[in-house]
PDB file of C-alpha atoms in Angstrom:
ATOM      1  CA  LYS W   1       0.217 -23.877   3.171  1.00 65.00           C
ATOM      2  CA  ALA W   2       2.090 -20.619   2.647  1.00 79.00           C
ATOM      3  CA  GLY W   3       2.631 -18.411   5.665  1.00 93.00           C
ATOM      4  CA  VAL W   4       2.347 -14.654   6.053  1.00 96.00           C
ATOM      5  CA  THR W   5       4.650 -12.912   3.604  1.00 97.00           C
ATOM      6  CA  GLN W   6       6.067  -9.461   4.186  1.00 97.00           C
ATOM      7  CA  THR W   7       7.998  -7.498   1.608  1.00 97.00           C
ATOM      8  CA  PRO W   8      10.543  -6.118   1.500  1.00 97.00           C
ATOM      9  CA  ARG W   9      12.514  -7.682   4.346  1.00 96.00           C
ATOM     10  CA  TYR W  10      14.852  -4.729   4.711  1.00 97.00           C
ATOM     11  CA  LEU W  11      14.560  -1.059   3.844  1.00 96.00           C
ATOM     12  CA  ILE W  12      16.832   1.921   4.261  1.00 98.00           C
ATOM     13  CA  LYS W  13      15.297   5.364   3.897  1.00 97.00           C
ATOM     14  CA  THR W  14      16.235   8.919   4.802  1.00 97.00           C
ATOM     15  CA  ARG W  15      14.319  11.366   6.942  1.00 98.00           C
ATOM     16  CA  GLY W  16      11.401  13.017   5.180  1.00 97.00           C
ATOM     17  CA  GLN W  17      10.864  10.211   2.696  1.00 98.00           C
ATOM     18  CA  GLN W  18       7.844   7.964   2.659  1.00 98.00           C
ATOM     19  CA  VAL W  19       7.703   4.178   2.589  1.00 98.00           C
ATOM     20  CA  THR W  20       5.189   1.453   1.764  1.00 98.00           C
ATOM     21  CA  LEU W  21       5.328  -2.011   3.286  1.00 98.00           C
ATOM     22  CA  SER W  22       3.354  -4.989   2.041  1.00 98.00           C
ATOM     23  CA  CYS W  23       1.788  -7.965   3.786  1.00 98.00           C
ATOM     24  CA  SER W  24       0.199 -10.997   2.135  1.00 98.00           C
ATOM     25  CA  PRO W  25      -1.867 -12.990   4.658  1.00 97.00           C
ATOM     26  CA  ILE W  26      -2.456 -16.707   4.755  1.00 96.00           C
ATOM     27  CA  SER W  27      -5.046 -17.758   2.204  1.00 94.00           C
ATOM     28  CA  GLY W  28      -8.544 -17.451   3.656  1.00 92.00           C
ATOM     29  CA  HIS W  29      -7.552 -15.032   6.390  1.00 94.00           C
ATOM     30  CA  ARG W  30      -9.512 -11.781   6.357  1.00 94.00           C
ATOM     31  CA  SER W  31      -7.888  -9.923   9.232  1.00 94.00           C
ATOM     32  CA  VAL W  32      -4.491  -8.256   8.958  1.00 96.00           C
ATOM     33  CA  SER W  33      -2.910  -6.392  11.864  1.00 96.00           C
ATOM     34  CA  TRP W  34       0.254  -4.298  11.912  1.00 97.00           C
ATOM     35  CA  TYR W  35       2.693  -3.856  14.778  1.00 97.00           C
ATOM     36  CA  GLN W  36       5.829  -1.811  15.347  1.00 98.00           C
ATOM     37  CA  GLN W  37       8.597  -3.425  17.394  1.00 96.00           C
ATOM     38  CA  THR W  38      11.441  -1.383  18.907  1.00 95.00           C
ATOM     39  CA  PRO W  39      13.912  -2.201  21.696  1.00 91.00           C
ATOM     40  CA  GLY W  40      12.567   0.640  23.845  1.00 88.00           C
ATOM     41  CA  GLN W  41       8.806   0.314  23.360  1.00 91.00           C
ATOM     42  CA  GLY W  42       8.453  -3.353  22.501  1.00 92.00           C
ATOM     43  CA  LEU W  43       5.557  -4.413  20.302  1.00 95.00           C
ATOM     44  CA  GLN W  44       2.942  -1.737  19.726  1.00 96.00           C
ATOM     45  CA  PHE W  45      -0.285  -2.127  17.806  1.00 96.00           C
ATOM     46  CA  LEU W  46      -0.688   0.120  14.776  1.00 97.00           C
ATOM     47  CA  PHE W  47      -3.987  -0.901  13.184  1.00 95.00           C
ATOM     48  CA  GLU W  48      -6.098  -3.823  12.038  1.00 95.00           C
ATOM     49  CA  TYR W  49      -7.965  -4.295   8.792  1.00 95.00           C
ATOM     50  CA  PHE W  50     -10.825  -6.706   8.271  1.00 94.00           C
ATOM     51  CA  SER W  51     -12.604  -7.093   4.946  1.00 93.00           C
ATOM     52  CA  GLU W  52     -11.012  -3.899   3.596  1.00 95.00           C
ATOM     53  CA  THR W  53     -12.143  -1.790   6.584  1.00 95.00           C
ATOM     54  CA  GLN W  54     -10.019  -0.499   9.420  1.00 94.00           C
ATOM     55  CA  ARG W  55     -11.467  -2.181  12.497  1.00 92.00           C
ATOM     56  CA  ASN W  56      -9.056  -1.080  15.223  1.00 91.00           C
ATOM     57  CA  LYS W  57      -6.456   1.662  15.469  1.00 93.00           C
ATOM     58  CA  GLY W  58      -3.597   2.151  17.870  1.00 93.00           C
ATOM     59  CA  ASN W  59      -2.138   5.365  19.187  1.00 93.00           C
ATOM     60  CA  PHE W  60       0.133   6.387  16.335  1.00 96.00           C
ATOM     61  CA  PRO W  61       0.245   9.703  14.432  1.00 96.00           C
ATOM     62  CA  GLY W  62      -1.572  10.157  11.155  1.00 96.00           C
ATOM     63  CA  ARG W  63       1.692   9.676   9.253  1.00 97.00           C
ATOM     64  CA  PHE W  64       1.032   5.982   9.666  1.00 98.00           C
ATOM     65  CA  SER W  65      -1.733   4.704   7.432  1.00 97.00           C
ATOM     66  CA  GLY W  66      -2.808   1.479   5.861  1.00 97.00           C
ATOM     67  CA  ARG W  67      -5.230  -0.189   3.573  1.00 97.00           C
ATOM     68  CA  GLN W  68      -6.458  -3.625   2.657  1.00 97.00           C
ATOM     69  CA  PHE W  69      -7.357  -4.908  -0.760  1.00 97.00           C
ATOM     70  CA  SER W  70     -10.163  -7.242  -1.795  1.00 95.00           C
ATOM     71  CA  ASN W  71      -7.756 -10.213  -1.766  1.00 94.00           C
ATOM     72  CA  SER W  72      -6.918  -9.363   1.895  1.00 95.00           C
ATOM     73  CA  ARG W  73      -3.388  -8.215   1.078  1.00 97.00           C
ATOM     74  CA  SER W  74      -2.516  -5.153   3.100  1.00 98.00           C
ATOM     75  CA  GLU W  75      -0.139  -2.250   2.765  1.00 98.00           C
ATOM     76  CA  MET W  76       1.168   0.111   5.390  1.00 98.00           C
ATOM     77  CA  ASN W  77       2.438   3.561   4.526  1.00 98.00           C
ATOM     78  CA  VAL W  78       4.575   5.890   6.596  1.00 98.00           C
ATOM     79  CA  SER W  79       4.974   9.437   5.321  1.00 95.00           C
ATOM     80  CA  THR W  80       7.570  12.030   6.317  1.00 97.00           C
ATOM     81  CA  LEU W  81       9.837   9.486   7.954  1.00 98.00           C
ATOM     82  CA  GLU W  82      11.528  10.334  11.242  1.00 97.00           C
ATOM     83  CA  LEU W  83      14.571   8.705  12.841  1.00 97.00           C
ATOM     84  CA  GLY W  84      12.299   7.236  15.510  1.00 96.00           C
ATOM     85  CA  ASP W  85      10.393   5.260  12.887  1.00 97.00           C
ATOM     86  CA  SER W  86      13.327   2.865  12.609  1.00 97.00           C
ATOM     87  CA  ALA W  87      11.878  -0.439  13.754  1.00 97.00           C
ATOM     88  CA  LEU W  88      10.817  -3.935  12.832  1.00 96.00           C
ATOM     89  CA  TYR W  89       7.306  -3.800  11.371  1.00 97.00           C
ATOM     90  CA  LEU W  90       5.343  -7.000  11.771  1.00 97.00           C
ATOM     91  CA  CYS W  91       2.039  -7.994  10.306  1.00 97.00           C
ATOM     92  CA  ALA W  92      -0.227 -10.742  11.535  1.00 95.00           C
ATOM     93  CA  SER W  93      -3.158 -12.450   9.900  1.00 95.00           C
ATOM     94  CA  SER W  94      -6.044 -14.483  11.240  1.00 92.00           C
ATOM     95  CA  PHE W  95      -9.438 -15.714  10.115  1.00 89.00           C
ATOM     96  CA  GLY W  96     -11.332 -12.943  11.820  1.00 78.00           C
ATOM     97  CA  THR W  97     -11.736 -12.418  15.532  1.00 73.00           C
ATOM     98  CA  ALA W  98      -9.400 -12.570  18.496  1.00 66.00           C
ATOM     99  CA  LYS W  99     -10.694 -16.103  19.115  1.00 73.00           C
ATOM    100  CA  ASN W 100      -8.451 -17.184  16.280  1.00 81.00           C
ATOM    101  CA  ILE W 101      -4.707 -17.711  16.429  1.00 88.00           C
ATOM    102  CA  GLN W 102      -2.657 -14.934  14.905  1.00 91.00           C
ATOM    103  CA  TYR W 103       0.075 -15.848  12.442  1.00 93.00           C
ATOM    104  CA  PHE W 104       2.955 -13.418  12.074  1.00 95.00           C
ATOM    105  CA  GLY W 105       5.212 -12.672   9.156  1.00 96.00           C
ATOM    106  CA  ALA W 106       8.997 -12.364   9.504  1.00 95.00           C
ATOM    107  CA  GLY W 107       8.739  -8.580   9.430  1.00 96.00           C
ATOM    108  CA  THR W 108      10.229  -5.659   7.532  1.00 97.00           C
ATOM    109  CA  ARG W 109      13.265  -4.038   9.097  1.00 97.00           C
ATOM    110  CA  LEU W 110      13.113  -0.297   8.399  1.00 98.00           C
ATOM    111  CA  SER W 111      16.135   1.897   9.022  1.00 98.00           C
ATOM    112  CA  VAL W 112      15.721   5.664   8.754  1.00 98.00           C
ATOM    113  CA  LEU W 113      18.963   7.618   8.330  1.00 96.00           C
TER     114      LEU W 113
ATOM    115  CA  LYS D   1      -5.017   1.693  28.972  1.00 82.00           C
ATOM    116  CA  GLN D   2      -4.035  -1.970  29.279  1.00 90.00           C
ATOM    117  CA  GLU D   3      -0.474  -2.532  30.465  1.00 93.00           C
ATOM    118  CA  VAL D   4       1.199  -5.920  30.298  1.00 96.00           C
ATOM    119  CA  THR D   5       4.278  -6.816  32.330  1.00 96.00           C
ATOM    120  CA  GLN D   6       6.465  -9.884  32.126  1.00 96.00           C
ATOM    121  CA  ILE D   7       8.813 -11.131  34.807  1.00 92.00           C
ATOM    122  CA  PRO D   8      11.629 -12.006  34.678  1.00 92.00           C
ATOM    123  CA  ALA D   9      13.062 -10.060  31.738  1.00 94.00           C
ATOM    124  CA  ALA D  10      15.715 -12.731  31.235  1.00 96.00           C
ATOM    125  CA  LEU D  11      16.169 -16.274  32.456  1.00 95.00           C
ATOM    126  CA  SER D  12      18.968 -18.778  32.041  1.00 97.00           C
ATOM    127  CA  VAL D  13      18.438 -22.416  33.046  1.00 97.00           C
ATOM    128  CA  PRO D  14      20.208 -25.759  32.541  1.00 97.00           C
ATOM    129  CA  GLU D  15      18.662 -28.217  30.134  1.00 98.00           C
ATOM    130  CA  GLY D  16      15.973 -30.441  31.650  1.00 97.00           C
ATOM    131  CA  GLU D  17      14.759 -27.922  34.206  1.00 97.00           C
ATOM    132  CA  ASN D  18      11.084 -27.014  34.544  1.00 97.00           C
ATOM    133  CA  LEU D  19      10.405 -23.292  34.497  1.00 95.00           C
ATOM    134  CA  VAL D  20       7.645 -20.722  34.858  1.00 96.00           C
ATOM    135  CA  LEU D  21       7.267 -17.433  33.022  1.00 97.00           C
ATOM    136  CA  ASN D  22       4.954 -14.787  34.412  1.00 97.00           C
ATOM    137  CA  CYS D  23       2.668 -12.272  32.767  1.00 97.00           C
ATOM    138  CA  SER D  24       0.479  -9.688  34.481  1.00 97.00           C
ATOM    139  CA  PHE D  25      -2.038  -7.235  33.029  1.00 96.00           C
ATOM    140  CA  THR D  26      -3.721  -4.230  34.594  1.00 95.00           C
ATOM    141  CA  ASP D  27      -7.261  -4.499  33.190  1.00 90.00           C
ATOM    142  CA  SER D  28      -8.999  -7.813  33.865  1.00 88.00           C
ATOM    143  CA  ALA D  29     -11.610  -7.182  31.131  1.00 89.00           C
ATOM    144  CA  ILE D  30      -9.730  -9.152  28.502  1.00 90.00           C
ATOM    145  CA  TYR D  31     -11.119 -11.108  25.601  1.00 89.00           C
ATOM    146  CA  ASN D  32      -8.280 -13.608  25.412  1.00 91.00           C
ATOM    147  CA  LEU D  33      -4.572 -14.079  26.048  1.00 94.00           C
ATOM    148  CA  GLN D  34      -1.917 -15.550  23.796  1.00 95.00           C
ATOM    149  CA  TRP D  35       1.619 -16.684  24.436  1.00 97.00           C
ATOM    150  CA  PHE D  36       4.128 -16.325  21.618  1.00 97.00           C
ATOM    151  CA  ARG D  37       7.776 -17.095  21.081  1.00 97.00           C
ATOM    152  CA  GLN D  38      10.094 -14.991  18.965  1.00 96.00           C
ATOM    153  CA  ASP D  39      13.391 -16.245  17.626  1.00 94.00           C
ATOM    154  CA  PRO D  40      16.105 -13.714  16.715  1.00 87.00           C
ATOM    155  CA  GLY D  41      15.406 -11.981  13.416  1.00 81.00           C
ATOM    156  CA  LYS D  42      12.086 -13.735  12.980  1.00 83.00           C
ATOM    157  CA  GLY D  43       8.420 -13.079  13.513  1.00 88.00           C
ATOM    158  CA  LEU D  44       6.269 -14.416  16.312  1.00 94.00           C
ATOM    159  CA  THR D  45       4.929 -17.941  16.624  1.00 95.00           C
ATOM    160  CA  SER D  46       1.751 -18.509  18.600  1.00 94.00           C
ATOM    161  CA  LEU D  47       2.189 -21.134  21.328  1.00 97.00           C
ATOM    162  CA  LEU D  48      -1.080 -21.118  23.244  1.00 96.00           C
ATOM    163  CA  LEU D  49      -4.343 -19.206  23.074  1.00 94.00           C
ATOM    164  CA  ILE D  50      -6.537 -18.970  26.185  1.00 93.00           C
ATOM    165  CA  GLN D  51     -10.052 -17.616  25.865  1.00 90.00           C
ATOM    166  CA  SER D  52     -11.272 -15.415  28.734  1.00 89.00           C
ATOM    167  CA  SER D  53     -13.650 -18.170  29.883  1.00 90.00           C
ATOM    168  CA  GLN D  54     -10.857 -20.746  30.144  1.00 93.00           C
ATOM    169  CA  ARG D  55      -8.444 -21.353  32.993  1.00 94.00           C
ATOM    170  CA  GLU D  56      -5.653 -23.140  31.144  1.00 95.00           C
ATOM    171  CA  GLN D  57      -4.416 -24.580  27.882  1.00 95.00           C
ATOM    172  CA  THR D  58      -1.855 -27.277  27.223  1.00 96.00           C
ATOM    173  CA  SER D  59       0.263 -28.139  24.221  1.00 95.00           C
ATOM    174  CA  GLY D  60       2.968 -30.749  24.583  1.00 97.00           C
ATOM    175  CA  ARG D  61       5.456 -29.595  27.216  1.00 97.00           C
ATOM    176  CA  LEU D  62       3.741 -26.207  27.525  1.00 98.00           C
ATOM    177  CA  ASN D  63       0.943 -25.289  29.901  1.00 98.00           C
ATOM    178  CA  ALA D  64      -0.529 -21.816  30.237  1.00 97.00           C
ATOM    179  CA  SER D  65      -2.888 -20.717  32.970  1.00 97.00           C
ATOM    180  CA  LEU D  66      -5.088 -17.650  33.217  1.00 96.00           C
ATOM    181  CA  ASP D  67      -6.474 -15.933  36.309  1.00 95.00           C
ATOM    182  CA  LYS D  68      -8.481 -12.969  35.059  1.00 92.00           C
ATOM    183  CA  SER D  69      -9.506 -11.719  38.475  1.00 91.00           C
ATOM    184  CA  SER D  70      -5.898 -11.265  39.576  1.00 94.00           C
ATOM    185  CA  GLY D  71      -4.692 -10.177  36.137  1.00 95.00           C
ATOM    186  CA  ARG D  72      -2.134 -12.959  35.793  1.00 96.00           C
ATOM    187  CA  SER D  73      -1.054 -15.686  33.451  1.00 97.00           C
ATOM    188  CA  THR D  74       1.798 -18.162  33.704  1.00 97.00           C
ATOM    189  CA  LEU D  75       3.530 -20.240  31.064  1.00 97.00           C
ATOM    190  CA  TYR D  76       4.977 -23.486  32.382  1.00 97.00           C
ATOM    191  CA  ILE D  77       7.650 -25.218  30.299  1.00 98.00           C
ATOM    192  CA  ALA D  78       8.477 -28.768  31.317  1.00 98.00           C
ATOM    193  CA  ALA D  79      11.831 -30.456  30.746  1.00 98.00           C
ATOM    194  CA  SER D  80      13.376 -27.476  28.967  1.00 97.00           C
ATOM    195  CA  GLN D  81      15.547 -28.040  25.887  1.00 97.00           C
ATOM    196  CA  PRO D  82      18.144 -25.836  24.134  1.00 97.00           C
ATOM    197  CA  GLY D  83      15.637 -25.413  21.288  1.00 96.00           C
ATOM    198  CA  ASP D  84      13.345 -23.612  23.721  1.00 97.00           C
ATOM    199  CA  SER D  85      15.795 -20.691  23.803  1.00 97.00           C
ATOM    200  CA  ALA D  86      13.886 -17.658  22.520  1.00 97.00           C
ATOM    201  CA  THR D  87      11.999 -14.618  23.720  1.00 97.00           C
ATOM    202  CA  TYR D  88       8.553 -15.399  25.088  1.00 98.00           C
ATOM    203  CA  LEU D  89       5.814 -12.792  24.846  1.00 98.00           C
ATOM    204  CA  CYS D  90       2.346 -12.689  26.232  1.00 97.00           C
ATOM    205  CA  ALA D  91      -0.386 -10.585  24.676  1.00 96.00           C
ATOM    206  CA  VAL D  92      -3.940  -9.733  25.691  1.00 95.00           C
ATOM    207  CA  SER D  93      -6.834  -8.585  23.556  1.00 91.00           C
ATOM    208  CA  VAL D  94      -9.507  -6.302  24.950  1.00 83.00           C
ATOM    209  CA  ASN D  95     -12.132  -6.694  22.241  1.00 80.00           C
ATOM    210  CA  THR D  96     -13.238  -9.186  19.603  1.00 76.00           C
ATOM    211  CA  GLY D  97     -10.911  -7.608  17.072  1.00 78.00           C
ATOM    212  CA  ASN D  98      -7.245  -8.410  16.819  1.00 84.00           C
ATOM    213  CA  GLN D  99      -5.873  -5.482  18.823  1.00 88.00           C
ATOM    214  CA  PHE D 100      -3.365  -7.028  21.195  1.00 92.00           C
ATOM    215  CA  TYR D 101      -1.325  -5.454  23.968  1.00 94.00           C
ATOM    216  CA  PHE D 102       2.051  -7.142  24.316  1.00 96.00           C
ATOM    217  CA  GLY D 103       4.336  -7.574  27.281  1.00 96.00           C
ATOM    218  CA  THR D 104       8.024  -6.750  27.026  1.00 91.00           C
ATOM    219  CA  GLY D 105       8.982 -10.402  26.915  1.00 96.00           C
ATOM    220  CA  THR D 106      11.173 -12.868  28.780  1.00 97.00           C
ATOM    221  CA  SER D 107      14.413 -13.857  27.079  1.00 97.00           C
ATOM    222  CA  LEU D 108      15.019 -17.540  27.843  1.00 97.00           C
ATOM    223  CA  THR D 109      18.339 -19.325  27.426  1.00 97.00           C
ATOM    224  CA  VAL D 110      18.501 -23.080  28.006  1.00 97.00           C
ATOM    225  CA  ILE D 111      22.066 -24.230  28.551  1.00 97.00           C
ATOM    226  CA  PRO D 112      22.978 -27.704  27.226  1.00 96.00           C
TER     227      PRO D 112
END
């Protein structure tokens, strides 16, 4: 059974650019959540999508957005990149509710120069 | 806002020792709590999931307990092995969705 796949694994961008990250969940999973991990702030919740609808949203600026497609694949977009956006971005998938185990991808390492 | 704290931040033990990792949270109205491990450069792996109505969960050498009223959880690792070396994170959810608040983690090193 394939795990959660995140692409690309590494990205280098410059300030002001925008970036799109992709997450393919485990087959059958309908929930995809996104997290930002930094040494200073740890893991912080960005948003969760369930059946193509945003179900929960963390406390991040509007530059961070996402969407989910009918096959449950999800994308996260960050516009007008800032140096502070450099981080490991992780996505997690599960069947649906918090009663279910979350499975994480290996992450996308974003560096903003 | 839910805040999750983990103590200690780092721990180094000789192989074979039993150890306890601690997690505390400020709001006892949680839906569930999960313990994860993270290996360097990799994503997170779920170890144990405790529903809010449960007191503990066990998997192999791992045992996690939950005391909602005091806002605490512990992860007990028996007979530690070098392969247990990783960062351990606890996370709590506050609703039925998958919005988790994570602790800052405990970095564990098991010395052969």
